[in-house]
Coordinates of C-alpha atoms in Angstrom, one line a residue:
M3 CA 30.3 44.9 -50.4
K4 CA 34.0 45.9 -50.2
T5 CA 35.2 49.5 -50.2
F6 CA 38.7 51.0 -50.6
N7 CA 38.9 52.2 -47.0
K8 CA 42.7 52.8 -46.9
T9 CA 42.6 54.9 -50.0
L10 CA 39.7 57.1 -48.9
I11 CA 41.4 57.6 -45.5
A12 CA 44.6 58.7 -47.2
V13 CA 42.9 61.3 -49.4
S14 CA 40.7 62.5 -46.6
V15 CA 43.7 63.4 -44.4
A16 CA 45.6 64.9 -47.2
L17 CA 42.9 67.2 -48.4
A18 CA 42.0 68.5 -45.0
S19 CA 45.0 68.6 -42.8
T20 CA 46.1 72.1 -41.7
Q21 CA 49.2 71.6 -39.8
T22 CA 51.1 69.1 -40.6
L23 CA 57.8 67.3 -44.0
A24 CA 57.0 67.0 -40.2
S25 CA 54.6 65.1 -37.9
G26 CA 51.7 64.0 -40.0
F27 CA 52.1 66.1 -43.2
Q28 CA 53.4 69.4 -41.9
L29 CA 55.6 71.4 -44.2
N30 CA 57.3 73.9 -41.9
S31 CA 58.0 76.3 -44.6
Q32 CA 56.6 79.6 -43.4
S33 CA 59.8 81.7 -43.6
A34 CA 63.4 81.7 -44.6
T35 CA 64.5 83.1 -41.3
G36 CA 62.6 80.4 -39.4
M37 CA 64.0 77.7 -41.6
G38 CA 67.6 78.9 -41.0
R39 CA 67.2 78.4 -37.3
A40 CA 65.0 75.2 -37.5
F41 CA 62.1 77.3 -36.4
A42 CA 63.5 77.5 -32.9
G43 CA 62.1 80.5 -31.0
D44 CA 59.8 81.5 -33.9
A45 CA 56.8 82.2 -31.7
V46 CA 58.7 85.0 -30.0
I47 CA 61.8 86.2 -31.9
A48 CA 59.7 88.6 -34.1
D49 CA 62.6 89.7 -36.4
N50 CA 60.1 90.1 -39.2
A51 CA 56.4 89.8 -40.0
S52 CA 56.5 86.0 -40.5
V53 CA 56.1 85.6 -36.7
L54 CA 52.4 85.9 -37.4
S55 CA 52.3 82.3 -38.5
R56 CA 53.3 81.1 -35.1
N57 CA 52.0 83.6 -32.4
P58 CA 49.7 86.5 -33.0
A59 CA 50.7 88.1 -29.6
A60 CA 54.2 88.7 -30.9
M61 CA 52.8 91.5 -33.2
A62 CA 53.0 93.6 -30.0
L63 CA 56.8 93.6 -30.4
F64 CA 56.5 95.8 -33.5
D65 CA 56.3 99.6 -33.4
K66 CA 56.3 100.0 -37.2
D67 CA 54.4 98.4 -40.1
A68 CA 56.2 95.3 -41.4
I69 CA 55.8 93.1 -44.4
S70 CA 57.5 89.9 -45.4
F71 CA 57.0 87.6 -48.4
G72 CA 58.9 84.7 -49.8
L73 CA 59.2 81.4 -51.5
T74 CA 60.2 77.9 -50.4
Y75 CA 61.2 75.1 -52.7
A76 CA 60.6 71.7 -51.1
D77 CA 62.4 68.8 -52.8
I78 CA 61.0 65.7 -51.2
T79 CA 62.4 62.2 -51.8
V80 CA 60.3 59.1 -50.8
D81 CA 61.9 55.7 -51.5
V82 CA 59.6 52.7 -51.6
K83 CA 61.5 49.4 -51.6
D84 CA 60.8 45.7 -51.7
V85 CA 57.0 46.0 -52.1
N86 CA 55.6 42.5 -51.9
F87 CA 52.5 40.6 -50.9
A88 CA 51.2 37.0 -50.5
G89 CA 53.9 36.3 -48.0
G90 CA 56.6 37.6 -50.3
A91 CA 55.5 35.3 -53.2
V92 CA 54.6 38.3 -55.4
D93 CA 57.3 41.0 -55.7
L94 CA 56.2 44.4 -57.1
G95 CA 59.7 45.9 -57.0
S96 CA 60.8 49.4 -55.8
I97 CA 60.6 53.1 -56.6
D98 CA 63.7 55.2 -56.1
D99 CA 61.7 58.5 -55.7
A100 CA 58.0 58.5 -55.2
G101 CA 58.0 62.0 -53.8
S102 CA 57.3 65.3 -55.5
S103 CA 58.6 68.8 -55.4
K104 CA 56.7 71.9 -54.4
I105 CA 57.1 75.7 -54.6
I106 CA 55.4 77.2 -51.5
P107 CA 54.8 81.0 -51.3
N108 CA 53.9 83.1 -48.2
I109 CA 53.1 86.7 -47.3
F110 CA 52.7 88.4 -43.9
Y111 CA 51.7 92.0 -43.0
I112 CA 51.7 93.6 -39.5
H113 CA 50.2 97.0 -38.7
P114 CA 50.6 98.5 -35.2
I115 CA 47.4 100.6 -34.6
D116 CA 48.8 102.3 -31.5
D117 CA 51.1 101.4 -28.6
K118 CA 48.5 98.8 -27.4
F119 CA 46.9 97.2 -30.5
A120 CA 48.2 95.7 -33.7
V121 CA 46.6 93.8 -36.5
G122 CA 48.0 91.3 -39.0
F123 CA 47.1 89.5 -42.2
A124 CA 48.8 86.5 -43.7
A125 CA 48.7 83.8 -46.4
F126 CA 50.9 80.7 -46.1
S127 CA 50.8 76.9 -46.4
N128 CA 51.0 74.6 -43.4
F129 CA 50.6 71.4 -45.4
G130 CA 51.2 69.7 -48.7
T131 CA 52.2 66.4 -50.0
G132 CA 52.7 64.4 -53.2
T133 CA 53.5 60.8 -53.8
D134 CA 53.3 58.5 -56.9
A135 CA 53.5 54.7 -56.4
S136 CA 51.6 53.8 -59.6
S137 CA 54.7 52.5 -61.4
L138 CA 54.8 49.5 -59.1
S139 CA 51.7 48.1 -60.8
K140 CA 52.1 49.3 -64.4
S141 CA 54.0 46.2 -65.5
L142 CA 51.4 43.8 -64.2
P143 CA 48.7 42.2 -66.4
A144 CA 45.4 44.1 -66.0
N145 CA 43.6 41.3 -64.3
S146 CA 46.4 40.0 -62.1
P147 CA 45.9 40.1 -58.3
A148 CA 47.7 43.1 -56.9
P149 CA 47.1 45.8 -54.3
Y150 CA 46.0 48.4 -56.9
D151 CA 44.0 50.3 -54.2
L152 CA 47.3 51.1 -52.4
L153 CA 49.4 52.1 -55.4
G154 CA 48.7 55.3 -57.2
E155 CA 49.2 59.1 -57.3
T156 CA 48.3 61.6 -54.6
E157 CA 48.8 65.4 -54.9
V158 CA 47.6 67.9 -52.2
T159 CA 47.9 71.7 -51.6
T160 CA 46.5 73.8 -48.8
V161 CA 46.5 77.5 -48.1
N162 CA 46.0 79.2 -44.7
F163 CA 44.5 82.7 -44.7
N164 CA 44.9 84.4 -41.3
A165 CA 43.7 87.6 -39.7
S166 CA 44.9 88.4 -36.2
L167 CA 44.8 91.0 -33.4
S168 CA 47.3 91.6 -30.5
Y169 CA 47.0 93.7 -27.3
R170 CA 49.9 94.8 -25.1
I171 CA 48.8 94.6 -21.5
N172 CA 52.0 96.2 -20.1
D173 CA 55.7 96.2 -20.7
M174 CA 55.9 92.5 -19.8
F175 CA 52.8 90.8 -21.1
S176 CA 51.0 90.8 -24.5
I177 CA 48.2 88.6 -25.8
G178 CA 46.8 87.9 -29.3
A179 CA 44.2 85.9 -31.2
G180 CA 43.5 85.1 -34.8
V181 CA 41.1 83.4 -37.2
D182 CA 42.3 80.8 -39.8
A183 CA 40.4 80.2 -43.0
I184 CA 41.9 77.1 -44.5
Y185 CA 41.5 76.0 -48.2
G186 CA 42.6 72.6 -49.4
E187 CA 42.5 70.9 -52.7
G188 CA 43.7 67.5 -53.9
R189 CA 43.7 64.9 -56.5
L190 CA 44.0 61.1 -56.0
T191 CA 43.9 58.2 -58.5
R192 CA 44.1 54.5 -58.2
N193 CA 43.9 52.5 -61.5
M194 CA 43.9 48.8 -62.4
G195 CA 45.3 48.9 -65.9
A196 CA 42.8 51.2 -67.8
T197 CA 40.1 50.8 -65.2
P198 CA 39.9 53.7 -62.7
L199 CA 39.3 52.1 -59.3
V200 CA 39.5 55.4 -57.4
D201 CA 39.2 58.9 -58.9
V202 CA 39.0 61.7 -56.4
D203 CA 39.0 65.5 -57.0
A204 CA 37.9 67.5 -54.0
D205 CA 38.3 70.7 -52.2
G206 CA 36.9 72.6 -49.2
W207 CA 37.1 75.3 -46.6
A208 CA 37.3 75.2 -42.8
F209 CA 37.8 77.7 -40.0
G210 CA 40.0 77.4 -37.0
G211 CA 41.8 79.8 -34.7
I212 CA 45.0 80.6 -32.7
V213 CA 45.6 82.3 -29.4
G214 CA 49.0 83.3 -28.0
A215 CA 50.9 85.3 -25.4
T216 CA 54.4 86.7 -24.9
I217 CA 56.4 87.4 -21.7
E218 CA 59.2 89.9 -21.9
L219 CA 61.5 89.6 -18.9
D220 CA 63.7 92.3 -20.4
K221 CA 64.9 93.3 -23.8
D222 CA 67.2 90.2 -24.0
N223 CA 65.0 87.5 -22.6
R224 CA 61.4 86.7 -23.7
F225 CA 59.0 83.7 -24.1
G226 CA 56.2 83.0 -26.4
I227 CA 53.3 80.5 -26.2
S228 CA 50.5 79.7 -28.6
Y229 CA 47.7 77.2 -29.1
R230 CA 46.2 76.6 -32.6
F231 CA 42.6 75.2 -32.7
S232 CA 42.0 72.9 -35.6
P233 CA 38.6 72.2 -37.0
T234 CA 36.8 69.1 -38.4
V235 CA 37.0 69.8 -42.1
N236 CA 34.2 68.8 -44.6
V237 CA 35.9 68.3 -48.0
K238 CA 33.4 68.3 -50.8
G239 CA 33.9 66.9 -54.3
D240 CA 33.8 63.8 -56.4
V241 CA 34.8 60.7 -54.4
N242 CA 34.2 57.7 -56.7
T243 CA 35.3 54.1 -56.4
I244 CA 34.7 51.0 -58.4
T245 CA 34.7 47.7 -56.4
S246 CA 33.1 44.3 -56.8
T247 CA 30.7 42.0 -55.0
N248 CA 29.3 38.5 -55.6
I249 CA 25.6 38.2 -56.2
P250 CA 24.0 34.7 -56.1
N251 CA 22.9 33.5 -59.5
V252 CA 24.7 36.4 -61.1
G253 CA 28.3 36.2 -60.1
Q254 CA 31.0 38.8 -59.6
V255 CA 29.7 42.3 -60.6
A256 CA 31.1 45.8 -60.4
V257 CA 29.9 48.2 -57.7
A258 CA 30.3 52.0 -58.2
T259 CA 30.2 53.9 -54.9
S260 CA 30.3 57.7 -54.6
F261 CA 30.3 60.1 -51.6
D262 CA 29.5 63.8 -51.6
S263 CA 32.0 64.8 -48.9
L264 CA 34.3 63.6 -46.2
D265 CA 34.5 64.7 -42.5
V266 CA 38.1 64.9 -41.2
P267 CA 39.0 65.8 -37.5
L268 CA 42.3 67.6 -37.2
A269 CA 44.9 68.0 -34.5
D270 CA 45.3 71.0 -32.2
I271 CA 48.8 72.4 -31.8
F272 CA 50.5 73.8 -28.7
Q273 CA 53.9 75.4 -28.7
V274 CA 56.2 77.3 -26.3
A275 CA 59.3 79.2 -27.4
G276 CA 62.2 81.1 -25.8
F277 CA 64.7 83.7 -26.9
H278 CA 67.8 84.8 -25.1
Q279 CA 70.4 87.4 -26.3
I280 CA 73.4 85.9 -24.7
T281 CA 75.9 88.5 -25.9
P282 CA 75.5 91.6 -28.1
K283 CA 76.3 89.3 -31.2
F284 CA 74.9 85.9 -30.2
A285 CA 71.4 84.8 -29.4
L286 CA 70.1 81.3 -28.4
H287 CA 66.5 80.2 -29.0
Y288 CA 64.4 77.1 -28.7
T289 CA 60.9 75.6 -29.3
A290 CA 58.9 72.7 -28.0
Q291 CA 55.7 71.8 -29.9
H292 CA 53.0 69.3 -29.1
T293 CA 50.5 68.2 -31.8
Q294 CA 47.4 66.3 -30.7
W295 CA 47.3 63.7 -33.6
G296 CA 46.0 61.2 -31.0
N297 CA 42.6 62.9 -31.4
F298 CA 42.5 61.8 -35.0
E299 CA 40.3 58.7 -34.7
Q300 CA 38.3 58.2 -37.9
I301 CA 37.3 59.6 -41.2
T302 CA 33.6 59.8 -42.1
A303 CA 32.4 59.6 -45.7
K304 CA 29.1 61.4 -46.1
D305 CA 26.0 60.7 -48.1
G306 CA 27.2 57.6 -50.0
V307 CA 25.3 56.0 -52.9
A308 CA 26.2 52.6 -54.3
T309 CA 25.2 51.5 -57.8
I310 CA 25.4 48.0 -59.4
P311 CA 24.9 48.7 -63.2
A312 CA 24.7 45.0 -64.1
V313 CA 21.4 44.5 -62.2
G314 CA 20.2 48.1 -62.2
V315 CA 20.3 48.5 -58.4
T316 CA 21.0 51.8 -56.7
Q317 CA 21.2 52.0 -52.9
A318 CA 21.9 54.8 -50.5
V319 CA 24.6 53.8 -47.9
G320 CA 24.5 57.1 -46.0
D321 CA 27.5 58.0 -43.8
V322 CA 30.2 55.5 -43.5
A323 CA 32.7 55.5 -40.6
L324 CA 35.9 54.4 -42.2
K325 CA 38.6 52.5 -40.2
E326 CA 40.5 54.1 -37.4
Y327 CA 43.8 55.5 -38.3
Q328 CA 45.2 55.2 -34.8
W329 CA 47.7 58.0 -34.9
K330 CA 49.5 59.2 -31.8
D331 CA 50.4 62.6 -30.4
S332 CA 53.8 63.9 -31.4
W333 CA 56.4 66.3 -30.1
L334 CA 58.8 68.6 -31.9
F335 CA 61.9 70.0 -30.3
S336 CA 64.2 72.5 -31.9
L337 CA 67.3 74.5 -30.9
G338 CA 68.9 77.3 -32.8
G339 CA 71.5 80.1 -32.7
T340 CA 71.8 83.5 -34.4
Y341 CA 75.1 85.4 -34.8
T342 CA 75.3 89.0 -36.0
I343 CA 78.5 89.5 -38.0
N344 CA 78.0 93.2 -38.6
E345 CA 75.3 95.6 -39.6
Q346 CA 74.8 93.9 -43.0
F347 CA 75.1 90.2 -42.3
T348 CA 73.4 87.8 -39.8
V349 CA 73.9 84.1 -39.8
R350 CA 71.9 81.3 -38.1
A351 CA 71.8 77.6 -37.7
G352 CA 69.5 75.0 -36.0
Y353 CA 68.6 71.5 -35.3
M354 CA 65.1 70.0 -34.9
H355 CA 63.9 66.5 -33.9
D356 CA 60.3 65.8 -35.1
Q357 CA 58.4 62.7 -34.0
G358 CA 56.3 60.7 -36.4
V359 CA 52.6 60.1 -35.8
V360 CA 52.0 56.7 -37.3
D361 CA 51.5 54.1 -34.6
E362 CA 50.0 50.7 -35.5
I363 CA 48.7 51.4 -39.0
S364 CA 51.1 52.5 -41.7
S365 CA 50.6 53.6 -45.3
I366 CA 52.6 53.4 -48.6
S367 CA 51.0 56.6 -49.8
F368 CA 51.9 58.6 -46.6
P369 CA 55.1 57.2 -45.1
D370 CA 55.9 58.7 -41.8
S371 CA 58.7 58.4 -39.2
D372 CA 60.8 60.4 -36.8
R373 CA 62.8 63.0 -38.6
N374 CA 65.9 65.1 -37.9
W375 CA 66.3 68.6 -39.4
Y376 CA 69.7 70.3 -40.0
T377 CA 69.4 73.9 -41.0
A378 CA 71.3 77.1 -41.8
G379 CA 70.5 80.6 -43.0
M380 CA 71.7 84.1 -43.6
S381 CA 70.2 87.6 -43.6
Y382 CA 71.6 90.4 -45.8
H383 CA 70.4 93.8 -44.4
I384 CA 70.4 96.2 -47.4
N385 CA 69.6 99.0 -45.0
P386 CA 67.7 99.3 -41.7
Q387 CA 64.4 98.9 -43.6
N388 CA 65.2 96.3 -46.2
T389 CA 66.3 92.7 -45.6
V390 CA 66.8 89.6 -47.8
D391 CA 66.9 86.2 -46.0
F392 CA 68.0 82.8 -47.2
G393 CA 67.4 79.5 -45.5
I394 CA 68.3 75.8 -46.3
A395 CA 67.3 72.6 -44.5
Y396 CA 68.2 69.0 -44.8
I397 CA 65.6 66.6 -43.4
K398 CA 66.3 62.9 -42.8
G399 CA 63.6 60.4 -41.9
E400 CA 64.0 56.9 -40.6
K401 CA 63.7 53.6 -42.5
V402 CA 60.2 52.1 -41.9
H403 CA 59.1 48.5 -42.4
L404 CA 55.4 48.8 -43.0
I405 CA 52.5 46.5 -43.5
E406 CA 49.3 47.7 -45.2
N407 CA 46.2 45.6 -45.9
S408 CA 44.8 45.7 -49.4
S409 CA 41.0 45.6 -49.9
I410 CA 41.3 43.6 -53.2
T411 CA 44.1 41.1 -53.1
G412 CA 42.5 38.9 -50.3
I413 CA 45.8 37.0 -50.0
G414 CA 47.6 38.7 -47.2
P415 CA 49.0 42.1 -46.4
V416 CA 51.3 44.3 -48.5
N417 CA 54.9 44.7 -47.1
A418 CA 57.3 47.5 -48.0
I419 CA 60.2 49.5 -46.8
T420 CA 59.9 53.3 -47.0
E421 CA 62.4 56.0 -46.3
S422 CA 61.9 59.8 -46.8
S423 CA 64.2 62.8 -46.9
G424 CA 64.1 66.2 -48.3
M425 CA 65.9 69.5 -49.0
Y426 CA 64.2 72.9 -48.4
Y427 CA 65.5 76.1 -50.0
S428 CA 63.9 79.4 -49.0
V429 CA 64.3 83.0 -49.9
Q430 CA 62.4 86.0 -48.3
Y431 CA 62.2 89.8 -48.5
S432 CA 61.2 91.9 -45.5
Y433 CA 60.5 95.6 -45.2
Q434 CA 59.8 97.7 -42.1
F435 CA 58.2 101.0 -42.9

């Protein structure tokens, strides 16, 4: 019996990933200020409450209540070109833009309890994606051989709810810890003409955590460090596929297979950041981040049941270990600068290099490569309590020549060229009580 392993793996990762346009599926959209400086130094700058998304210990830098909320519009472009299989004999064409756009909200609140303790609460998105490659197969006859299991629509949204506590040890050291409750939902379809080969609608919750610390050498030089623990997420919902198998004396018959849930191991994230006020007007900041995508070994489909309607047979297939994804660990490096023009205006800019995670196995649905970020931003200080921030980022990925095996063509792998890029636009309002 054949199963659509590639498709199930793709949706499993998408529905459950928490970190993740960056290595894997990370959005990097938590704040307009962070975006303007390419998120350089974000684990320690603490110029508004959005620092809570990067390092809970940095709440100790606040002596007043602070709140920030904002919106990011992510316009993602994914070009899929020269899709072919059977050694190039069958050409499926190209898609100029298989990506989708998203509006990503966030909100952060920090409350200093006294000169030692502070608490914070946040809601933001670390991950989201959307691709549609279904048009590559729409012009083909319904029964023609084609990699329908690789060509379709995928849409994913996640939300991270965080509660954190910080403690100031002394004038130099602070520590913090938080709990993440992660909700993910997604929709994935794969069709052969009017026949739904894959129809997935699933959601789920998982709990992780984050710990962090800050070191303040003086008021102009400080460092931040954090480690985010990512869970194995069990995503529940309807995971249905229709495949086929050959039965002696009967012939080729349809097999309907369903699973109750999927187990997905996620990557832990470590980052270190620095901030240096070089002059009264200019500050330099940087971040290095390591994401342990190498721990992502396999997806497990849970409690499967296969049914062959033509012969009235139903059989439990239990848990199925789907193929290894073979991702690799990735690094992110960013450098930024902030310049204070006057009491009302602050400008910033940054550059980030973000390594891709795909190693030996690639995917049309989730193209990945090394990426370069070029960012800029501005703050308008209405008064000492009220600030409006703007950020913009241009992200450019590399051209990738990928090979992906289809479970249904049986006549060689699918070849394609993918290239991704994007524009992020972010606005944010911050208030310090």
